[in-house]
Amino acid sequence: MSDEHARSAGDPVGPPGLSLRSLDHDRRYVLGFPLHVAITLCADRPLACILRLPRPSWAGNAGAIGIRLARAGTGEEVARTEPSPVVLPEHGTPVFRLCPGECRRMLIDVSSYLPAGLDPGRYTLAIVYVGPPDRAESAPVPIELAAPSPEEQRELGRLAPEAARVGSWGRWTSLPPEDSGAELTGRVEPDDPLRFDRILRYLMYGPQPLGDVDPAILDVLRGVYEPEAHALRAEIYAARGDTARFAEAAASIRAAYPGLDWWIERIEAGQSEIGFVRACRANPCGG
């Protein structure tokens, strides 16, 4: 048996690597708006622990994400970006670890990687993740990139300049509204290309306490957003102090979406990002 065969069969010699276990996506996206997909990363050995991995999220990709976009049918590549992560936690780079047996699901936005003037149509999309020195790439998945409707185009004209000023839709989502109530509403349509971002903004900056938010606003988060919708419901139950519903939601998430166990652990530890933003609003956090 060759050394290469022995290693691929599970030889523990040498450092563990990464496996991009799944790429979840919606069938259709609207050009100009976020293009959210979810990647699930695992170590390629069940007992391995990998430290200091760059942590992409809906808020930003930490330099760790690249894409391959090609036209369906012809295979013509129209976009290729390479990740360039710099893992410096002391400089504020978000990082995470994969503990033995653990996988991690991360919702990311790759719309900023699309070339300007891209034609509507059917494409295949592959995602590349790099956590130095390891690299993982998904198989390509089919997506449709649709032209915005007249109403969506008007909304792009209204909001895109602000998103461009802060650099991305993720940063726009994290941006406190200038008027504490004017831009925020709990009413979001199921086909709104910004539904996830609008709801997150409402949960972070809305006028009512988080525990008073009706979890039904999350019902529009279907498709690729459905696992995150369950975690956001758990956030609301925790904010209410409803320990029974939170425990039920946590158990359900851990069973159905183990890649989101990290999110539940943060809520349980009082380290929820939404809770942090809410706390900073009430008592401004230091620089």
XYZ file of C-alpha atoms in Angstrom:
287
model
C 0.000 0.000 0.000
C 1.416 3.412 -0.953
C 1.962 6.215 1.582
C -0.647 8.301 -0.232
C -3.219 5.505 0.017
C -2.432 5.006 3.701
C -2.994 8.686 4.449
C -6.285 8.804 2.574
C -7.439 5.706 4.457
C -7.133 7.530 7.775
C -3.453 7.439 8.730
C -3.163 9.947 11.649
C 0.328 11.073 10.584
C 0.360 14.689 9.401
C -1.934 17.624 10.165
C -5.699 17.354 9.667
C -7.376 19.162 6.803
C -10.739 20.720 6.031
C -13.797 19.302 4.334
C -16.513 21.536 2.870
C -19.368 19.207 3.771
C -22.235 21.066 2.073
C -23.207 24.174 0.156
C -26.827 25.220 0.722
C -28.387 27.763 -1.611
C -31.604 29.113 -3.041
C -32.662 28.459 -6.611
C -33.121 32.127 -7.544
C -31.397 35.389 -6.617
C -31.890 38.984 -7.768
C -28.910 40.815 -9.205
C -27.755 43.750 -7.101
C -29.017 42.259 -3.831
C -27.309 39.808 -1.443
C -26.485 36.335 -2.717
C -26.577 34.297 0.460
C -25.363 30.711 0.550
C -24.433 28.569 3.545
C -21.287 26.462 3.814
C -20.734 23.711 6.366
C -17.107 23.016 7.265
C -15.744 19.984 9.103
C -12.322 18.557 9.821
C -11.470 15.690 7.502
C -10.788 13.460 10.533
C -13.459 12.844 13.179
C -11.090 13.278 16.144
C -9.204 16.305 14.824
C -9.282 19.802 16.297
C -8.383 22.723 14.008
C -7.660 26.136 15.515
C -7.570 29.735 14.261
C -9.775 29.377 11.206
C -11.000 32.633 9.644
C -14.708 33.054 10.356
C -16.866 34.297 7.473
C -20.486 35.266 8.163
C -23.357 37.306 6.777
C -21.508 40.382 8.096
C -18.279 39.776 6.132
C -16.186 37.033 4.577
C -12.905 37.550 6.500
C -10.996 37.175 3.233
C -11.610 33.418 3.424
C -14.115 33.008 0.573
C -13.712 32.747 -3.183
C -16.132 31.787 -5.935
C -16.263 30.085 -9.312
C -19.225 31.286 -11.400
C -19.897 29.781 -14.830
C -22.716 29.942 -17.348
C -24.970 26.912 -17.199
C -24.851 24.833 -20.328
C -21.650 26.228 -21.827
C -19.488 26.108 -18.690
C -17.961 29.474 -19.608
C -16.403 30.905 -16.461
C -17.486 34.480 -15.817
C -16.093 35.057 -12.318
C -13.198 33.558 -10.354
C -11.997 35.019 -7.073
C -9.319 33.635 -4.782
C -9.495 33.834 -0.981
C -6.730 35.747 0.799
C -7.336 35.367 4.539
C -4.990 36.918 7.080
C -5.546 35.206 10.435
C -4.563 37.835 12.998
C -7.024 37.652 15.911
C -5.097 40.350 17.751
C -5.983 42.705 14.881
C -9.670 41.876 15.043
C -9.842 39.068 12.496
C -12.807 36.854 13.429
C -11.670 33.265 13.983
C -13.138 29.991 15.218
C -12.088 26.446 15.997
C -13.408 23.079 14.883
C -13.407 20.715 17.855
C -13.403 16.917 17.449
C -16.499 15.708 15.644
C -17.770 19.256 15.093
C -19.014 20.902 11.903
C -19.855 24.576 11.516
C -22.492 26.129 9.277
C -21.875 29.719 8.150
C -24.246 31.875 6.111
C -22.287 34.133 3.752
C -22.997 36.712 1.053
C -20.988 36.450 -2.177
C -22.787 39.144 -4.185
C -19.758 41.458 -4.009
C -17.769 38.954 -6.088
C -20.087 39.156 -9.095
C -18.739 41.199 -12.018
C -20.446 44.478 -12.864
C -22.931 44.235 -15.706
C -23.467 40.483 -15.323
C -26.333 39.278 -17.505
C -29.385 37.657 -15.916
C -29.481 33.936 -16.570
C -28.677 30.479 -15.297
C -25.270 29.800 -13.796
C -23.347 27.317 -11.689
C -21.686 28.501 -8.494
C -18.886 26.888 -6.494
C -17.502 28.227 -3.209
C -13.881 28.102 -2.108
C -12.875 28.400 1.552
C -9.281 28.857 2.698
C -8.184 28.521 6.317
C -4.404 28.623 5.995
C -2.836 26.316 5.090
C -5.943 24.321 4.139
C -8.316 24.825 1.235
C -11.745 23.353 0.519
C -13.934 23.776 -2.558
C -17.563 22.818 -3.108
C -19.042 21.113 -6.110
C -20.834 23.613 -8.388
C -24.559 24.143 -7.797
C -27.155 25.601 -10.206
C -28.572 29.072 -9.533
C -30.603 31.626 -11.442
C -29.622 35.296 -11.349
C -32.696 37.372 -12.191
C -32.965 40.995 -13.225
C -34.596 43.188 -10.552
C -38.248 44.079 -11.059
C -39.111 47.798 -11.427
C -39.980 47.936 -7.715
C -36.765 46.141 -6.757
C -34.790 48.480 -9.009
C -36.250 51.483 -7.208
C -35.289 49.948 -3.873
C -31.764 49.319 -5.144
C -31.561 52.939 -6.211
C -32.601 54.007 -2.730
C -30.401 51.670 -0.669
C -27.424 50.630 -2.814
C -25.542 53.951 -2.448
C -25.624 53.553 1.343
C -24.494 49.921 1.096
C -21.712 50.948 -1.298
C -20.493 53.608 1.140
C -20.076 51.057 3.936
C -18.687 48.426 1.553
C -21.205 45.570 1.472
C -24.757 44.503 2.255
C -23.423 42.771 5.376
C -22.036 46.015 6.730
C -25.249 47.781 5.781
C -27.140 45.210 7.854
C -24.953 46.028 10.872
C -25.292 49.795 10.349
C -27.434 51.549 12.960
C -30.206 53.474 11.185
C -29.934 57.253 11.366
C -33.559 57.469 12.445
C -34.212 54.886 15.168
C -37.559 53.841 13.726
C -38.033 55.173 10.220
C -36.131 52.470 8.290
C -37.043 49.510 10.480
C -40.150 47.407 10.342
C -41.097 43.923 11.366
C -43.193 43.553 8.192
C -41.101 41.879 5.493
C -42.408 40.175 2.367
C -41.403 36.558 1.622
C -39.983 37.520 -1.802
C -38.022 40.557 -0.600
C -34.373 40.008 -1.669
C -33.328 41.828 1.539
C -35.629 39.930 3.905
C -32.827 38.367 5.970
C -30.909 41.641 6.265
C -33.998 43.675 7.150
C -35.042 41.228 9.866
C -31.544 41.171 11.378
C -31.518 44.983 11.451
C -34.893 44.940 13.158
C -33.746 42.417 15.759
C -30.627 44.464 16.488
C -31.966 48.013 16.251
C -35.767 47.821 16.351
C -37.680 50.064 18.756
C -39.098 47.283 20.931
C -37.199 44.989 23.338
C -35.978 41.804 21.680
C -38.164 39.684 23.938
C -41.249 41.556 22.703
C -40.603 40.762 19.037
C -43.159 38.378 17.541
C -41.272 35.281 16.306
C -43.760 35.113 13.423
C -41.709 37.774 11.598
C -39.205 34.979 10.955
C -41.718 32.923 8.970
C -40.555 34.603 5.729
C -37.058 33.161 6.189
C -37.406 29.994 4.158
C -35.037 28.135 1.868
C -31.379 28.793 2.612
C -32.349 30.922 5.643
C -34.500 28.337 7.421
C -31.830 27.016 9.843
C -30.875 30.581 10.819
C -34.569 31.395 11.351
C -34.712 28.649 13.996
C -31.645 30.095 15.737
C -33.171 33.582 15.674
C -36.341 32.212 17.297
C -34.127 30.777 20.018
C -32.627 34.266 20.455
C -36.092 35.715 21.047
C -37.073 32.983 23.525
C -33.821 33.526 25.444
C -34.440 37.289 25.544
C -37.918 36.609 26.957
C -36.512 34.387 29.671
C -38.702 31.580 28.317
C -36.393 28.770 29.367
C -38.751 25.975 28.319
C -39.195 27.201 24.730
C -35.518 28.048 24.442
C -34.522 24.562 25.621
C -36.946 23.012 23.127
C -35.616 25.188 20.284
C -31.994 24.458 21.241
C -32.579 20.708 21.273
C -34.355 20.866 17.906
C -31.547 22.893 16.315
C -28.850 20.590 17.662
C -30.694 17.592 16.227
C -31.641 19.051 12.834
C -28.826 21.559 12.254
C -25.740 20.476 14.246
C -23.654 22.973 12.283
C -25.412 25.723 14.264
C -24.585 24.301 17.693
C -21.996 27.098 18.037
C -24.829 29.687 17.850
C -26.817 28.008 20.623
C -23.686 27.793 22.768
C -23.157 31.543 22.393
C -26.729 32.286 23.439
C -26.359 29.979 26.450
C -23.104 31.717 27.409
C -24.689 35.188 27.152
C -22.485 36.004 24.149
C -25.128 36.433 21.455
C -24.122 39.003 18.825
C -27.661 40.374 18.746
C -27.646 40.619 22.521
C -24.267 42.392 22.377
C -25.590 45.003 19.948
C -28.684 45.513 22.111
C -26.520 45.914 25.220
C -24.311 48.461 23.485
C -27.366 50.467 22.511
C -28.490 50.585 26.117
C -24.977 51.230 27.525
C -22.610 52.374 24.739
C -19.647 50.011 24.479
C -16.145 51.397 24.624
C -13.958 51.590 21.509
